mmCIF file of C-alpha atoms in Angstrom:
data_model
loop_
_atom_site.group_PDB
_atom_site.id
_atom_site.type_symbol
_atom_site.label_atom_id
_atom_site.label_comp_id
_atom_site.label_asym_id
_atom_site.label_seq_id
_atom_site.Cartn_x
_atom_site.Cartn_y
_atom_site.Cartn_z
ATOM 1 C CA UNK A 1 -25.433 -108.583 -37.679
ATOM 2 C CA UNK A 2 -25.840 -107.725 -34.009
ATOM 3 C CA UNK A 3 -29.230 -109.460 -33.766
ATOM 4 C CA UNK A 4 -27.869 -112.618 -35.408
ATOM 5 C CA UNK A 5 -24.932 -112.593 -33.057
ATOM 6 C CA UNK A 6 -27.138 -112.218 -30.016
ATOM 7 C CA UNK A 7 -29.436 -114.923 -31.344
ATOM 8 C CA UNK A 8 -26.810 -117.636 -31.500
ATOM 9 C CA UNK A 9 -24.916 -116.468 -28.409
ATOM 10 C CA UNK A 10 -28.069 -116.640 -26.310
ATOM 11 C CA UNK A 11 -29.005 -119.990 -27.858
ATOM 12 C CA UNK A 12 -25.582 -121.454 -27.034
ATOM 13 C CA UNK A 13 -25.778 -120.163 -23.464
ATOM 14 C CA UNK A 14 -29.271 -121.623 -23.126
ATOM 15 C CA UNK A 15 -27.993 -124.972 -24.377
ATOM 16 C CA UNK A 16 -25.040 -124.849 -21.985
ATOM 17 C CA UNK A 17 -27.425 -124.124 -19.120
ATOM 18 C CA UNK A 18 -29.324 -127.308 -19.953
ATOM 19 C CA UNK A 19 -26.004 -129.163 -19.785
ATOM 20 C CA UNK A 20 -25.314 -127.607 -16.374
ATOM 21 C CA UNK A 21 -28.597 -129.035 -15.099
ATOM 22 C CA UNK A 22 -27.930 -132.461 -16.634
ATOM 23 C CA UNK A 23 -24.400 -132.458 -15.238
ATOM 24 C CA UNK A 24 -25.749 -132.252 -11.685
ATOM 25 C CA UNK A 25 -28.114 -135.211 -12.037
ATOM 26 C CA UNK A 26 -27.479 -137.272 -8.871
ATOM 27 C CA UNK A 27 -28.425 -140.627 -10.410
ATOM 28 C CA UNK A 28 -26.330 -143.100 -12.379
ATOM 29 C CA UNK A 29 -26.178 -143.061 -16.173
ATOM 30 C CA UNK A 30 -25.054 -145.909 -18.451
ATOM 31 C CA UNK A 31 -22.893 -143.501 -20.458
ATOM 32 C CA UNK A 32 -20.477 -141.114 -18.661
ATOM 33 C CA UNK A 33 -22.255 -138.123 -20.164
ATOM 34 C CA UNK A 34 -21.513 -135.889 -17.200
ATOM 35 C CA UNK A 35 -17.771 -136.495 -17.519
ATOM 36 C CA UNK A 36 -17.775 -135.172 -21.074
ATOM 37 C CA UNK A 37 -20.038 -132.273 -20.140
ATOM 38 C CA UNK A 38 -17.453 -131.164 -17.593
ATOM 39 C CA UNK A 39 -14.780 -131.209 -20.283
ATOM 40 C CA UNK A 40 -16.128 -128.001 -21.778
ATOM 41 C CA UNK A 41 -19.388 -126.562 -20.418
ATOM 42 C CA UNK A 42 -17.955 -124.270 -17.724
ATOM 43 C CA UNK A 43 -14.950 -123.144 -19.833
ATOM 44 C CA UNK A 44 -17.433 -122.392 -22.630
ATOM 45 C CA UNK A 45 -19.306 -119.966 -20.368
ATOM 46 C CA UNK A 46 -16.066 -118.101 -19.686
ATOM 47 C CA UNK A 47 -15.176 -118.128 -23.392
ATOM 48 C CA UNK A 48 -18.552 -116.616 -24.331
ATOM 49 C CA UNK A 49 -18.216 -114.028 -21.563
ATOM 50 C CA UNK A 50 -14.832 -113.051 -22.990
ATOM 51 C CA UNK A 51 -16.359 -112.813 -26.457
ATOM 52 C CA UNK A 52 -18.774 -110.142 -25.189
ATOM 53 C CA UNK A 53 -16.154 -108.288 -23.116
ATOM 54 C CA UNK A 54 -15.562 -104.586 -23.692
ATOM 55 C CA UNK A 55 -12.358 -102.962 -22.347
ATOM 56 C CA UNK A 56 -12.614 -99.891 -20.142
ATOM 57 C CA UNK A 57 -10.659 -97.523 -22.360
ATOM 58 C CA UNK A 58 -12.055 -94.219 -21.119
ATOM 59 C CA UNK A 59 -11.084 -92.625 -17.814
ATOM 60 C CA UNK A 60 -13.499 -93.532 -15.026
ATOM 61 C CA UNK A 61 -15.144 -96.278 -17.060
ATOM 62 C CA UNK A 62 -13.376 -99.058 -15.165
ATOM 63 C CA UNK A 63 -15.135 -98.211 -11.907
ATOM 64 C CA UNK A 64 -18.509 -98.087 -13.653
ATOM 65 C CA UNK A 65 -17.848 -101.412 -15.368
ATOM 66 C CA UNK A 66 -16.981 -103.136 -12.088
ATOM 67 C CA UNK A 67 -20.058 -101.658 -10.407
ATOM 68 C CA UNK A 68 -22.275 -102.859 -13.243
ATOM 69 C CA UNK A 69 -20.829 -106.369 -13.118
ATOM 70 C CA UNK A 70 -21.177 -106.405 -9.322
ATOM 71 C CA UNK A 71 -24.859 -105.562 -9.611
ATOM 72 C CA UNK A 72 -25.385 -108.142 -12.346
ATOM 73 C CA UNK A 73 -23.559 -110.984 -10.611
ATOM 74 C CA UNK A 74 -22.968 -110.476 -6.896
ATOM 75 C CA UNK A 75 -26.373 -108.975 -6.026
ATOM 76 C CA UNK A 76 -28.221 -112.063 -7.388
ATOM 77 C CA UNK A 77 -25.600 -114.229 -5.674
ATOM 78 C CA UNK A 78 -26.406 -112.682 -2.296
ATOM 79 C CA UNK A 79 -30.149 -112.756 -2.975
ATOM 80 C CA UNK A 80 -30.236 -116.478 -3.741
ATOM 81 C CA UNK A 81 -27.721 -117.269 -1.003
ATOM 82 C CA UNK A 82 -29.947 -115.638 1.617
ATOM 83 C CA UNK A 83 -33.186 -117.007 0.139
ATOM 84 C CA UNK A 84 -32.047 -120.631 -0.032
ATOM 85 C CA UNK A 85 -30.446 -120.406 3.405
ATOM 86 C CA UNK A 86 -33.620 -119.063 5.033
ATOM 87 C CA UNK A 87 -35.662 -121.899 3.513
ATOM 88 C CA UNK A 88 -33.074 -124.485 4.574
ATOM 89 C CA UNK A 89 -32.965 -123.151 8.123
ATOM 90 C CA UNK A 90 -36.743 -123.127 8.286
ATOM 91 C CA UNK A 91 -36.748 -126.807 7.323
ATOM 92 C CA UNK A 92 -33.974 -127.583 9.817
ATOM 93 C CA UNK A 93 -35.747 -125.833 12.694
ATOM 94 C CA UNK A 94 -39.074 -127.469 11.873
ATOM 95 C CA UNK A 95 -37.352 -130.861 11.901
ATOM 96 C CA UNK A 96 -35.935 -130.193 15.374
ATOM 97 C CA UNK A 97 -32.414 -128.988 14.671
ATOM 98 C CA UNK A 98 -31.750 -126.389 17.378
ATOM 99 C CA UNK A 99 -27.981 -126.880 17.563
ATOM 100 C CA UNK A 100 -26.615 -123.316 17.549
ATOM 101 C CA UNK A 101 -23.083 -124.460 16.698
ATOM 102 C CA UNK A 102 -24.407 -126.197 13.568
ATOM 103 C CA UNK A 103 -25.827 -122.918 12.281
ATOM 104 C CA UNK A 104 -22.629 -121.013 13.112
ATOM 105 C CA UNK A 105 -20.477 -123.534 11.226
ATOM 106 C CA UNK A 106 -22.891 -123.543 8.312
ATOM 107 C CA UNK A 107 -22.915 -119.750 8.078
ATOM 108 C CA UNK A 108 -19.117 -119.690 8.159
ATOM 109 C CA UNK A 109 -18.984 -122.178 5.283
ATOM 110 C CA UNK A 110 -21.473 -120.115 3.290
ATOM 111 C CA UNK A 111 -19.394 -116.985 3.855
ATOM 112 C CA UNK A 112 -16.280 -118.701 2.485
ATOM 113 C CA UNK A 113 -18.307 -120.088 -0.432
ATOM 114 C CA UNK A 114 -16.634 -121.472 -3.532
ATOM 115 C CA UNK A 115 -15.710 -125.162 -3.420
ATOM 116 C CA UNK A 116 -16.494 -125.334 0.282
ATOM 117 C CA UNK A 117 -20.263 -125.082 -0.176
ATOM 118 C CA UNK A 118 -22.015 -128.158 -1.509
ATOM 119 C CA UNK A 119 -25.541 -129.407 -2.010
ATOM 120 C CA UNK A 120 -27.993 -126.684 -2.968
ATOM 121 C CA UNK A 121 -25.111 -124.208 -3.291
ATOM 122 C CA UNK A 122 -23.092 -126.417 -5.645
ATOM 123 C CA UNK A 123 -22.949 -123.901 -8.512
ATOM 124 C CA UNK A 124 -22.435 -120.713 -6.532
ATOM 125 C CA UNK A 125 -18.675 -120.846 -7.132
ATOM 126 C CA UNK A 126 -19.137 -119.994 -10.811
ATOM 127 C CA UNK A 127 -20.643 -116.556 -10.247
ATOM 128 C CA UNK A 128 -17.959 -115.309 -7.847
ATOM 129 C CA UNK A 129 -15.232 -116.754 -10.080
ATOM 130 C CA UNK A 130 -16.767 -115.045 -13.123
ATOM 131 C CA UNK A 131 -16.886 -111.722 -11.291
ATOM 132 C CA UNK A 132 -13.211 -111.831 -10.303
ATOM 133 C CA UNK A 133 -12.257 -113.142 -13.738
ATOM 134 C CA UNK A 134 -13.932 -110.102 -15.269
ATOM 135 C CA UNK A 135 -12.185 -107.716 -12.862
ATOM 136 C CA UNK A 136 -8.776 -109.298 -13.523
ATOM 137 C CA UNK A 137 -9.173 -109.127 -17.296
ATOM 138 C CA UNK A 138 -10.510 -105.581 -17.088
ATOM 139 C CA UNK A 139 -7.384 -104.623 -15.126
ATOM 140 C CA UNK A 140 -5.085 -106.404 -17.591
ATOM 141 C CA UNK A 141 -6.548 -104.778 -20.681
ATOM 142 C CA UNK A 142 -6.591 -101.374 -19.014
ATOM 143 C CA UNK A 143 -2.984 -101.162 -17.865
ATOM 144 C CA UNK A 144 -0.918 -103.611 -19.940
ATOM 145 C CA UNK A 145 0.014 -104.036 -23.574
ATOM 146 C CA UNK A 146 -1.166 -107.097 -25.501
ATOM 147 C CA UNK A 147 2.259 -108.758 -25.154
ATOM 148 C CA UNK A 148 2.312 -108.253 -21.390
ATOM 149 C CA UNK A 149 -1.254 -109.562 -21.200
ATOM 150 C CA UNK A 150 -0.111 -112.807 -22.828
ATOM 151 C CA UNK A 151 2.759 -113.102 -20.337
ATOM 152 C CA UNK A 152 0.428 -112.526 -17.386
ATOM 153 C CA UNK A 153 -2.017 -115.121 -18.704
ATOM 154 C CA UNK A 154 0.777 -117.662 -19.160
ATOM 155 C CA UNK A 155 1.897 -117.074 -15.576
ATOM 156 C CA UNK A 156 -1.678 -117.398 -14.257
ATOM 157 C CA UNK A 157 -2.252 -120.592 -16.249
ATOM 158 C CA UNK A 158 0.990 -122.093 -14.936
ATOM 159 C CA UNK A 159 0.219 -121.160 -11.325
ATOM 160 C CA UNK A 160 -3.255 -122.691 -11.676
ATOM 161 C CA UNK A 161 -1.747 -125.990 -12.818
ATOM 162 C CA UNK A 162 0.872 -125.990 -10.080
ATOM 163 C CA UNK A 163 -1.931 -125.523 -7.547
ATOM 164 C CA UNK A 164 -3.880 -128.347 -9.181
ATOM 165 C CA UNK A 165 -0.883 -130.702 -9.113
ATOM 166 C CA UNK A 166 -0.371 -129.916 -5.437
ATOM 167 C CA UNK A 167 -4.019 -130.628 -4.626
ATOM 168 C CA UNK A 168 -4.536 -133.697 -6.820
ATOM 169 C CA UNK A 169 -1.161 -135.435 -6.469
ATOM 170 C CA UNK A 170 0.589 -134.162 -3.354
ATOM 171 C CA UNK A 171 -2.415 -133.936 -1.051
ATOM 172 C CA UNK A 172 -4.259 -136.680 -2.990
ATOM 173 C CA UNK A 173 -7.753 -137.950 -2.243
ATOM 174 C CA UNK A 174 -10.946 -137.082 -4.083
ATOM 175 C CA UNK A 175 -10.867 -133.751 -5.964
ATOM 176 C CA UNK A 176 -13.485 -132.260 -3.646
ATOM 177 C CA UNK A 177 -11.634 -133.155 -0.433
ATOM 178 C CA UNK A 178 -8.154 -132.397 -1.792
ATOM 179 C CA UNK A 179 -9.111 -128.967 -3.119
ATOM 180 C CA UNK A 180 -10.744 -128.039 0.186
ATOM 181 C CA UNK A 181 -7.405 -128.351 1.954
ATOM 182 C CA UNK A 182 -6.379 -125.174 0.108
ATOM 183 C CA UNK A 183 -8.170 -122.239 1.780
ATOM 184 C CA UNK A 184 -9.639 -119.642 -0.544
ATOM 185 C CA UNK A 185 -12.724 -117.488 -0.286
ATOM 186 C CA UNK A 186 -15.215 -117.522 -3.187
ATOM 187 C CA UNK A 187 -12.948 -119.697 -5.401
ATOM 188 C CA UNK A 188 -10.933 -116.642 -6.391
ATOM 189 C CA UNK A 189 -7.975 -118.896 -7.244
ATOM 190 C CA UNK A 190 -10.025 -120.595 -9.983
ATOM 191 C CA UNK A 191 -10.027 -117.232 -11.767
ATOM 192 C CA UNK A 192 -6.376 -117.949 -12.604
ATOM 193 C CA UNK A 193 -7.445 -120.515 -15.203
ATOM 194 C CA UNK A 194 -10.879 -119.024 -15.907
ATOM 195 C CA UNK A 195 -9.303 -115.771 -17.104
ATOM 196 C CA UNK A 196 -7.368 -117.752 -19.721
ATOM 197 C CA UNK A 197 -10.600 -119.176 -21.184
ATOM 198 C CA UNK A 198 -12.107 -115.696 -20.922
ATOM 199 C CA UNK A 199 -9.129 -114.312 -22.846
ATOM 200 C CA UNK A 200 -9.529 -116.864 -25.628
ATOM 201 C CA UNK A 201 -13.084 -115.647 -26.050
ATOM 202 C CA UNK A 202 -11.882 -112.074 -26.354
ATOM 203 C CA UNK A 203 -8.744 -112.543 -28.459
ATOM 204 C CA UNK A 204 -10.399 -115.034 -30.853
ATOM 205 C CA UNK A 205 -13.480 -112.856 -31.344
ATOM 206 C CA UNK A 206 -13.142 -112.858 -35.141
ATOM 207 C CA UNK A 207 -13.131 -116.661 -35.143
ATOM 208 C CA UNK A 208 -16.034 -117.052 -32.708
ATOM 209 C CA UNK A 209 -18.213 -114.503 -34.470
ATOM 210 C CA UNK A 210 -18.320 -116.649 -37.595
ATOM 211 C CA UNK A 211 -16.853 -120.114 -37.159
ATOM 212 C CA UNK A 212 -15.620 -121.200 -40.575
ATOM 213 C CA UNK A 213 -16.024 -124.724 -41.895
ATOM 214 C CA UNK A 214 -12.308 -125.243 -41.417
ATOM 215 C CA UNK A 215 -12.411 -124.330 -37.735
ATOM 216 C CA UNK A 216 -15.596 -126.321 -37.239
ATOM 217 C CA UNK A 217 -14.016 -129.389 -38.847
ATOM 218 C CA UNK A 218 -10.853 -128.990 -36.770
ATOM 219 C CA UNK A 219 -12.879 -128.704 -33.582
ATOM 220 C CA UNK A 220 -14.995 -131.699 -34.542
ATOM 221 C CA UNK A 221 -11.968 -133.884 -35.284
ATOM 222 C CA UNK A 222 -10.245 -132.892 -32.040
ATOM 223 C CA UNK A 223 -13.410 -133.447 -29.975
ATOM 224 C CA UNK A 224 -14.215 -136.858 -31.463
ATOM 225 C CA UNK A 225 -10.586 -137.936 -31.152
ATOM 226 C CA UNK A 226 -10.530 -136.960 -27.476
ATOM 227 C CA UNK A 227 -13.692 -138.944 -26.742
ATOM 228 C CA UNK A 228 -12.429 -141.997 -28.636
ATOM 229 C CA UNK A 229 -9.079 -141.886 -26.855
ATOM 230 C CA UNK A 230 -10.840 -141.628 -23.529
ATOM 231 C CA UNK A 231 -13.252 -144.476 -24.320
ATOM 232 C CA UNK A 232 -10.331 -146.681 -25.369
ATOM 233 C CA UNK A 233 -8.455 -145.748 -22.150
ATOM 234 C CA UNK A 234 -5.553 -144.161 -23.991
ATOM 235 C CA UNK A 235 -6.218 -140.997 -21.984
ATOM 236 C CA UNK A 236 -8.095 -140.515 -18.723
ATOM 237 C CA UNK A 237 -9.029 -136.868 -18.940
ATOM 238 C CA UNK A 238 -11.063 -134.969 -16.374
ATOM 239 C CA UNK A 239 -11.738 -131.290 -15.811
ATOM 240 C CA UNK A 240 -13.346 -129.775 -12.742
ATOM 241 C CA UNK A 241 -12.745 -126.060 -12.424
ATOM 242 C CA UNK A 242 -14.581 -125.863 -9.122
ATOM 243 C CA UNK A 243 -12.336 -128.447 -7.448
ATOM 244 C CA UNK A 244 -9.033 -127.355 -9.052
ATOM 245 C CA UNK A 245 -8.790 -130.496 -11.170
ATOM 246 C CA UNK A 246 -6.869 -129.513 -14.282
ATOM 247 C CA UNK A 247 -5.439 -132.792 -15.533
ATOM 248 C CA UNK A 248 -3.308 -131.796 -18.481
ATOM 249 C CA UNK A 249 -1.431 -128.587 -19.283
ATOM 250 C CA UNK A 250 -2.116 -128.846 -23.037
ATOM 251 C CA UNK A 251 -5.424 -130.720 -23.178
ATOM 252 C CA UNK A 252 -6.973 -128.256 -20.728
ATOM 253 C CA UNK A 253 -6.862 -125.794 -23.612
ATOM 254 C CA UNK A 254 -7.366 -128.031 -26.645
ATOM 255 C CA UNK A 255 -10.387 -129.999 -25.429
ATOM 256 C CA UNK A 256 -12.549 -127.132 -24.057
ATOM 257 C CA UNK A 257 -11.743 -124.921 -27.054
ATOM 258 C CA UNK A 258 -12.476 -127.732 -29.530
ATOM 259 C CA UNK A 259 -15.847 -128.596 -28.033
ATOM 260 C CA UNK A 260 -16.797 -124.928 -27.806
ATOM 261 C CA UNK A 261 -15.869 -124.407 -31.458
ATOM 262 C CA UNK A 262 -18.130 -127.287 -32.443
ATOM 263 C CA UNK A 263 -21.081 -126.062 -30.390
ATOM 264 C CA UNK A 264 -20.747 -122.445 -31.494
ATOM 265 C CA UNK A 265 -20.267 -123.443 -35.134
ATOM 266 C CA UNK A 266 -23.280 -125.757 -35.147
ATOM 267 C CA UNK A 267 -25.531 -123.223 -33.453
ATOM 268 C CA UNK A 268 -24.481 -120.515 -35.889
ATOM 269 C CA UNK A 269 -25.502 -122.779 -38.761
ATOM 270 C CA UNK A 270 -28.786 -123.727 -37.108
ATOM 271 C CA UNK A 271 -29.619 -120.142 -36.086
ATOM 272 C CA UNK A 272 -29.283 -118.982 -39.688
ATOM 273 C CA UNK A 273 -32.097 -121.343 -40.730
ATOM 274 C CA UNK A 274 -34.231 -122.039 -37.671
ATOM 275 C CA UNK A 275 -35.648 -120.120 -34.746
ATOM 276 C CA UNK A 276 -34.005 -120.904 -31.415
ATOM 277 C CA UNK A 277 -36.322 -118.763 -29.327
ATOM 278 C CA UNK A 278 -36.896 -121.516 -26.780
ATOM 279 C CA UNK A 279 -33.182 -121.667 -25.989
ATOM 280 C CA UNK A 280 -32.991 -117.883 -25.881
ATOM 281 C CA UNK A 281 -35.837 -117.896 -23.347
ATOM 282 C CA UNK A 282 -33.918 -120.379 -21.209
ATOM 283 C CA UNK A 283 -30.911 -118.058 -21.350
ATOM 284 C CA UNK A 284 -33.047 -115.123 -20.140
ATOM 285 C CA UNK A 285 -33.637 -117.020 -16.915
ATOM 286 C CA UNK A 286 -30.220 -118.688 -16.787
ATOM 287 C CA UNK A 287 -29.130 -117.136 -13.481
ATOM 288 C CA UNK A 288 -32.224 -118.388 -11.692
ATOM 289 C CA UNK A 289 -31.887 -121.834 -13.289
ATOM 290 C CA UNK A 290 -28.267 -122.019 -12.239
ATOM 291 C CA UNK A 291 -29.015 -121.100 -8.643
ATOM 292 C CA UNK A 292 -32.179 -123.122 -8.143
ATOM 293 C CA UNK A 293 -32.040 -126.341 -10.196
ATOM 294 C CA UNK A 294 -30.220 -128.340 -7.500
ATOM 295 C CA UNK A 295 -32.364 -126.868 -4.725
ATOM 296 C CA UNK A 296 -35.498 -127.685 -6.711
ATOM 297 C CA UNK A 297 -34.480 -131.337 -6.816
ATOM 298 C CA UNK A 298 -33.742 -131.387 -3.092
ATOM 299 C CA UNK A 299 -37.223 -130.074 -2.365
ATOM 300 C CA UNK A 300 -39.040 -132.388 -4.794
ATOM 301 C CA UNK A 301 -37.205 -135.721 -4.799
ATOM 302 C CA UNK A 302 -38.783 -136.859 -1.516
ATOM 303 C CA UNK A 303 -42.222 -136.557 -3.051
ATOM 304 C CA UNK A 304 -41.728 -137.252 -6.766
ATOM 305 C CA UNK A 305 -39.830 -140.067 -8.466
ATOM 306 C CA UNK A 306 -38.160 -139.110 -11.740
ATOM 307 C CA UNK A 307 -35.148 -139.944 -13.882
ATOM 308 C CA UNK A 308 -32.804 -137.732 -15.865
ATOM 309 C CA UNK A 309 -35.580 -136.296 -18.059
ATOM 310 C CA UNK A 310 -37.769 -135.404 -15.095
ATOM 311 C CA UNK A 311 -34.805 -133.974 -13.204
ATOM 312 C CA UNK A 312 -33.891 -131.779 -16.174
ATOM 313 C CA UNK A 313 -37.488 -130.698 -16.818
ATOM 314 C CA UNK A 314 -38.118 -129.714 -13.184
ATOM 315 C CA UNK A 315 -34.660 -128.141 -12.914
ATOM 316 C CA UNK A 316 -35.473 -125.796 -15.783
ATOM 317 C CA UNK A 317 -39.215 -125.101 -15.603
ATOM 318 C CA UNK A 318 -39.537 -124.520 -11.851
ATOM 319 C CA UNK A 319 -36.717 -121.919 -11.723
ATOM 320 C CA UNK A 320 -38.109 -120.202 -14.829
ATOM 321 C CA UNK A 321 -41.532 -119.941 -13.177
ATOM 322 C CA UNK A 322 -39.935 -118.525 -10.023
ATOM 323 C CA UNK A 323 -37.855 -116.126 -12.109
ATOM 324 C CA UNK A 324 -41.011 -114.740 -13.737
ATOM 325 C CA UNK A 325 -42.674 -114.379 -10.321
ATOM 326 C CA UNK A 326 -39.657 -112.625 -8.787
ATOM 327 C CA UNK A 327 -39.320 -110.182 -11.682
ATOM 328 C CA UNK A 328 -43.014 -109.285 -11.789
ATOM 329 C CA UNK A 329 -44.208 -109.456 -8.191
ATOM 330 C CA UNK A 330 -41.238 -108.653 -5.940
ATOM 331 C CA UNK A 331 -40.052 -105.034 -5.585
ATOM 332 C CA UNK A 332 -36.832 -104.539 -7.574
ATOM 333 C CA UNK A 333 -37.134 -108.160 -8.667
ATOM 334 C CA UNK A 334 -35.321 -107.551 -11.941
ATOM 335 C CA UNK A 335 -32.378 -106.013 -10.118
ATOM 336 C CA UNK A 336 -32.269 -108.958 -7.707
ATOM 337 C CA UNK A 337 -31.935 -111.229 -10.738
ATOM 338 C CA UNK A 338 -29.117 -109.224 -12.284
ATOM 339 C CA UNK A 339 -31.190 -106.937 -14.502
ATOM 340 C CA UNK A 340 -29.082 -103.871 -13.740
ATOM 341 C CA UNK A 341 -28.496 -101.320 -16.484
ATOM 342 C CA UNK A 342 -25.945 -98.533 -16.098
ATOM 343 C CA UNK A 343 -27.724 -96.535 -18.812
ATOM 344 C CA UNK A 344 -31.085 -96.885 -17.071
ATOM 345 C CA UNK A 345 -29.579 -95.875 -13.722
ATOM 346 C CA UNK A 346 -27.919 -92.827 -15.311
ATOM 347 C CA UNK A 347 -31.176 -91.825 -17.021
ATOM 348 C CA UNK A 348 -33.188 -92.160 -13.804
ATOM 349 C CA UNK A 349 -30.632 -90.057 -11.927
ATOM 350 C CA UNK A 350 -30.797 -87.363 -14.599
ATOM 351 C CA UNK A 351 -34.603 -87.247 -14.342
ATOM 352 C CA UNK A 352 -34.587 -86.903 -10.551
ATOM 353 C CA UNK A 353 -31.980 -84.182 -10.715
#
């Protein structure tokens, strides 16, 4: 049962990672595929993370859990942040940029992170948001009853939408510019809505573990209906967690959950009959793909001409190759890529002692 679960979970996450790459394609597409990707792909990551969440019930376990998640998420974040920045600065200096103030302003922006960093750092917000989402939910499940957890989540969800309304309608302008008028380090405020998706993954675990035909059909009907309504201009729905764009208080739950139900249900059916090893392999290198697919394009697009297929292929294969190199040829490479194990660390400490 555990192996089957891991098989489809990893396959879904690998598929979602492909969608992340496609969603950042800088060219124009005839069909607004990226718009529909953004309806669900980032919430789905939080939902799946919640599905795999384990509360810190025992005394002292909360500190260990936070440390483990820090090593798995923030250490790779810092590693790729420094690595990409050093390469960028090398390119800038070689091209003649010696403006000290430019580097100071750039470093300040990188320190703030979240929605304020763009370009090669466009996906960095997700990792910091996921880390704080995990810490918040760990705290909630440790110290509050289930009823109080629901109340806290409702308050967080409401605050997130109030913030979004303020940014999108009061401040106005493009989502990226409007959201950047609200100062926040590492997109911690996005955790207010992310923790709700995370919670749905945790509370609906019995449903996610084996999506029934009824749930799959319901998700399929809701998803198709949403797309048809959007295509016929009955609704104009958008979702951008990074830039605080949460368009609809109800649809921001229904649409991401519906699409995720469909994807999870389909992959569970497929995984029971076919091998999805190739998607599982993509998931193994998902952190590196997430951090490097945009940067890969920025390094290659001046020399190679390619469309969406080439962009996706390079955005996946190049980071995977670099991930293998880092893990096998750089000291502590696996740790730098999030391969931290509390059990392994405990065992090593016991041996040395």
